[in-house]
mmCIF file of C-alpha atoms in Angstrom:
data_model
loop_
_atom_site.group_PDB
_atom_site.id
_atom_site.type_symbol
_atom_site.label_atom_id
_atom_site.label_comp_id
_atom_site.label_asym_id
_atom_site.label_seq_id
_atom_site.Cartn_x
_atom_site.Cartn_y
_atom_site.Cartn_z
ATOM 1 C CA UNK C 1 -287.121 -120.382 191.231
ATOM 2 C CA UNK C 2 -286.956 -123.197 188.517
ATOM 3 C CA UNK C 3 -283.668 -123.667 188.245
ATOM 4 C CA UNK C 4 -282.589 -128.488 188.179
ATOM 5 C CA UNK C 5 -280.089 -128.259 191.152
ATOM 6 C CA UNK C 6 -277.827 -131.442 191.531
ATOM 7 C CA UNK C 7 -276.416 -131.614 195.344
ATOM 8 C CA UNK C 8 -273.379 -133.854 194.872
ATOM 9 C CA UNK C 9 -272.435 -134.924 198.498
ATOM 10 C CA UNK C 10 -269.804 -137.314 199.618
ATOM 11 C CA UNK C 11 -270.067 -140.991 200.022
ATOM 12 C CA UNK C 12 -270.793 -141.044 203.533
ATOM 13 C CA UNK C 13 -273.802 -137.981 202.810
ATOM 14 C CA UNK C 14 -273.626 -134.701 203.985
ATOM 15 C CA UNK C 15 -272.902 -133.993 207.661
ATOM 16 C CA UNK C 16 -276.370 -131.971 207.481
ATOM 17 C CA UNK C 17 -278.555 -135.056 206.970
ATOM 18 C CA UNK C 18 -277.293 -135.876 210.663
ATOM 19 C CA UNK C 19 -277.683 -132.182 212.081
ATOM 20 C CA UNK C 20 -280.973 -132.098 214.360
ATOM 21 C CA UNK C 21 -283.547 -131.146 215.142
ATOM 22 C CA UNK C 22 -285.460 -133.728 212.665
ATOM 23 C CA UNK C 23 -288.353 -133.846 211.400
ATOM 24 C CA UNK C 24 -291.032 -135.970 213.912
ATOM 25 C CA UNK C 25 -290.556 -139.693 214.374
ATOM 26 C CA UNK C 26 -287.971 -139.860 212.021
ATOM 27 C CA UNK C 27 -283.653 -139.881 211.278
ATOM 28 C CA UNK C 28 -284.264 -136.404 208.258
ATOM 29 C CA UNK C 29 -282.701 -133.445 209.701
ATOM 30 C CA UNK C 30 -285.422 -130.710 208.866
ATOM 31 C CA UNK C 31 -282.627 -128.293 207.893
ATOM 32 C CA UNK C 32 -281.819 -130.748 205.527
ATOM 33 C CA UNK C 33 -285.144 -131.632 204.257
ATOM 34 C CA UNK C 34 -286.052 -127.768 204.109
ATOM 35 C CA UNK C 35 -282.364 -126.758 202.520
ATOM 36 C CA UNK C 36 -282.712 -129.675 200.015
ATOM 37 C CA UNK C 37 -286.694 -129.583 199.178
ATOM 38 C CA UNK C 38 -286.687 -129.992 195.007
ATOM 39 C CA UNK C 39 -283.169 -131.050 195.050
ATOM 40 C CA UNK C 40 -281.571 -134.038 193.400
ATOM 41 C CA UNK C 41 -279.568 -135.130 196.099
ATOM 42 C CA UNK C 42 -276.689 -138.103 194.665
ATOM 43 C CA UNK C 43 -272.984 -138.826 195.826
ATOM 44 C CA UNK C 44 -270.087 -139.388 194.339
ATOM 45 C CA UNK C 45 -267.278 -136.842 192.385
ATOM 46 C CA UNK C 46 -268.549 -133.440 191.082
ATOM 47 C CA UNK C 47 -267.154 -134.039 188.129
ATOM 48 C CA UNK C 48 -269.352 -135.931 186.607
ATOM 49 C CA UNK C 49 -271.888 -133.520 187.106
ATOM 50 C CA UNK C 50 -270.383 -130.816 185.641
ATOM 51 C CA UNK C 51 -271.258 -131.132 181.936
ATOM 52 C CA UNK C 52 -274.210 -129.171 180.968
ATOM 53 C CA UNK C 53 -274.184 -127.436 184.314
ATOM 54 C CA UNK C 54 -274.141 -124.025 184.281
ATOM 55 C CA UNK C 55 -273.723 -122.726 187.758
ATOM 56 C CA UNK C 56 -271.238 -124.194 190.233
ATOM 57 C CA UNK C 57 -271.370 -123.957 193.554
ATOM 58 C CA UNK C 58 -268.295 -125.298 195.753
ATOM 59 C CA UNK C 59 -267.022 -125.404 199.367
ATOM 60 C CA UNK C 60 -264.145 -127.713 198.656
ATOM 61 C CA UNK C 61 -261.009 -126.479 201.204
ATOM 62 C CA UNK C 62 -258.391 -124.400 198.480
ATOM 63 C CA UNK C 63 -255.461 -127.296 200.279
ATOM 64 C CA UNK C 64 -257.651 -130.092 198.429
ATOM 65 C CA UNK C 65 -259.080 -129.056 195.314
ATOM 66 C CA UNK C 66 -255.612 -129.717 193.068
ATOM 67 C CA UNK C 67 -255.478 -132.992 194.025
ATOM 68 C CA UNK C 68 -259.561 -133.650 193.625
ATOM 69 C CA UNK C 69 -259.107 -131.520 189.813
ATOM 70 C CA UNK C 70 -261.307 -128.871 191.476
ATOM 71 C CA UNK C 71 -259.353 -126.005 191.559
ATOM 72 C CA UNK C 72 -260.161 -123.262 189.138
ATOM 73 C CA UNK C 73 -258.182 -123.605 186.007
ATOM 74 C CA UNK C 74 -258.883 -127.730 185.403
ATOM 75 C CA UNK C 75 -262.020 -126.589 185.728
ATOM 76 C CA UNK C 76 -261.960 -123.716 183.643
ATOM 77 C CA UNK C 77 -260.653 -125.596 181.022
ATOM 78 C CA UNK C 78 -262.359 -128.552 180.794
ATOM 79 C CA UNK C 79 -265.747 -126.080 181.183
ATOM 80 C CA UNK C 80 -264.769 -122.896 180.341
ATOM 81 C CA UNK C 81 -268.555 -121.608 179.749
ATOM 82 C CA UNK C 82 -269.312 -122.774 183.272
ATOM 83 C CA UNK C 83 -270.112 -120.334 186.309
ATOM 84 C CA UNK C 84 -267.738 -121.445 188.960
ATOM 85 C CA UNK C 85 -268.337 -120.176 192.418
ATOM 86 C CA UNK C 86 -266.291 -120.657 195.797
ATOM 87 C CA UNK C 87 -268.347 -120.683 198.905
ATOM 88 C CA UNK C 88 -265.887 -120.769 201.595
ATOM 89 C CA UNK C 89 -266.157 -118.579 205.345
ATOM 90 C CA UNK C 90 -262.948 -117.018 204.544
ATOM 91 C CA UNK C 91 -262.258 -116.711 200.685
ATOM 92 C CA UNK C 92 -260.255 -119.183 198.424
ATOM 93 C CA UNK C 93 -256.990 -117.092 198.536
ATOM 94 C CA UNK C 94 -255.817 -114.763 200.613
ATOM 95 C CA UNK C 95 -253.863 -115.391 204.229
ATOM 96 C CA UNK C 96 -256.911 -117.109 206.087
ATOM 97 C CA UNK C 97 -258.194 -119.460 202.914
ATOM 98 C CA UNK C 98 -257.256 -122.411 205.081
ATOM 99 C CA UNK C 99 -258.561 -120.891 207.681
ATOM 100 C CA UNK C 100 -262.225 -123.074 208.815
ATOM 101 C CA UNK C 101 -264.907 -121.288 209.957
ATOM 102 C CA UNK C 102 -267.768 -121.850 211.917
ATOM 103 C CA UNK C 103 -271.022 -119.949 212.486
ATOM 104 C CA UNK C 104 -270.019 -118.141 215.490
ATOM 105 C CA UNK C 105 -266.224 -117.338 214.098
ATOM 106 C CA UNK C 106 -268.123 -116.074 210.889
ATOM 107 C CA UNK C 107 -270.194 -113.854 212.636
ATOM 108 C CA UNK C 108 -268.352 -112.377 215.124
ATOM 109 C CA UNK C 109 -265.077 -112.000 211.882
ATOM 110 C CA UNK C 110 -267.406 -109.902 209.619
ATOM 111 C CA UNK C 111 -268.327 -107.936 212.529
ATOM 112 C CA UNK C 112 -272.216 -108.962 212.548
ATOM 113 C CA UNK C 113 -271.656 -110.526 216.256
ATOM 114 C CA UNK C 114 -271.549 -107.178 217.672
ATOM 115 C CA UNK C 115 -274.512 -106.076 216.984
ATOM 116 C CA UNK C 116 -275.916 -108.646 218.751
ATOM 117 C CA UNK C 117 -278.434 -107.518 220.361
ATOM 118 C CA UNK C 118 -278.725 -104.444 219.296
ATOM 119 C CA UNK C 119 -275.169 -103.248 219.188
ATOM 120 C CA UNK C 120 -274.814 -103.014 223.078
ATOM 121 C CA UNK C 121 -273.344 -106.894 223.885
ATOM 122 C CA UNK C 122 -269.784 -106.402 223.936
ATOM 123 C CA UNK C 123 -270.566 -102.810 226.005
ATOM 124 C CA UNK C 124 -273.283 -104.173 228.869
ATOM 125 C CA UNK C 125 -271.288 -108.142 229.014
ATOM 126 C CA UNK C 126 -267.767 -107.613 228.063
ATOM 127 C CA UNK C 127 -266.704 -110.454 230.330
ATOM 128 C CA UNK C 128 -269.192 -112.997 228.673
ATOM 129 C CA UNK C 129 -268.572 -115.242 225.787
ATOM 130 C CA UNK C 130 -269.426 -114.225 221.578
ATOM 131 C CA UNK C 131 -272.759 -114.510 221.623
ATOM 132 C CA UNK C 132 -274.357 -116.135 218.406
ATOM 133 C CA UNK C 133 -277.581 -116.184 216.618
ATOM 134 C CA UNK C 134 -278.987 -119.028 216.616
ATOM 135 C CA UNK C 135 -279.583 -121.676 213.466
ATOM 136 C CA UNK C 136 -277.064 -120.898 210.421
ATOM 137 C CA UNK C 137 -277.863 -117.523 209.653
ATOM 138 C CA UNK C 138 -274.766 -116.581 208.645
ATOM 139 C CA UNK C 139 -274.034 -119.229 206.147
ATOM 140 C CA UNK C 140 -277.835 -119.003 204.797
ATOM 141 C CA UNK C 141 -276.458 -114.990 204.039
ATOM 142 C CA UNK C 142 -273.096 -116.141 202.599
ATOM 143 C CA UNK C 143 -275.145 -118.617 200.080
ATOM 144 C CA UNK C 144 -277.655 -116.484 199.160
ATOM 145 C CA UNK C 145 -274.961 -113.937 198.887
ATOM 146 C CA UNK C 146 -273.207 -116.254 196.209
ATOM 147 C CA UNK C 147 -276.220 -117.541 194.524
ATOM 148 C CA UNK C 148 -276.711 -113.661 193.243
ATOM 149 C CA UNK C 149 -273.128 -113.627 192.509
ATOM 150 C CA UNK C 150 -273.396 -116.143 190.220
ATOM 151 C CA UNK C 151 -277.002 -115.578 188.236
ATOM 152 C CA UNK C 152 -275.156 -112.648 188.068
ATOM 153 C CA UNK C 153 -272.217 -114.406 186.498
ATOM 154 C CA UNK C 154 -274.710 -116.094 184.432
ATOM 155 C CA UNK C 155 -276.365 -112.950 182.867
ATOM 156 C CA UNK C 156 -273.340 -111.865 181.895
ATOM 157 C CA UNK C 157 -271.899 -115.270 180.368
ATOM 158 C CA UNK C 158 -273.075 -114.196 176.369
ATOM 159 C CA UNK C 159 -270.230 -111.191 177.188
ATOM 160 C CA UNK C 160 -267.627 -112.334 179.504
ATOM 161 C CA UNK C 161 -268.160 -116.336 179.632
ATOM 162 C CA UNK C 162 -267.565 -118.738 182.112
ATOM 163 C CA UNK C 163 -266.241 -117.400 185.308
ATOM 164 C CA UNK C 164 -264.605 -118.011 188.688
ATOM 165 C CA UNK C 165 -265.882 -116.014 191.515
ATOM 166 C CA UNK C 166 -264.675 -116.090 194.894
ATOM 167 C CA UNK C 167 -267.311 -115.700 197.139
ATOM 168 C CA UNK C 168 -266.525 -115.062 201.275
ATOM 169 C CA UNK C 169 -268.153 -114.156 204.142
ATOM 170 C CA UNK C 170 -265.223 -112.144 205.425
ATOM 171 C CA UNK C 171 -263.193 -109.552 203.680
#
């Protein structure tokens, strides 16, 4: 949508870079290439890239945030006008905040897995393991919701200032 986006990766690179399928005759993940098209990809400390940023979408686990200086109070203290979005499978606060969530866990925790196929999975096949939609369905939905929330907060920033938003797939 015309934004300048920078993906700050760990020194080892995003794990998504190593995920199949790969582009023909290369070791480039097709999913990574699709999701990062038009982005600048850098490695290092995310805090080094916050000056001048409007939105910071963060997936740092809650237990690691304070140690890394990425907790909401530290960020708000140094960048009061920044829109800080926490995008984690089970949120940043509450009893499940520390839980890790793979695609299939989140799909079923939010109830969407019940709909597969057509809401009959558990009735027709009660002994089978949970069903998963191919790809990154819930991660895409969560990312879309986080982006829309961030854009809403950006729109309200002249009246409200910077904000910390908690996005999660499961409530």
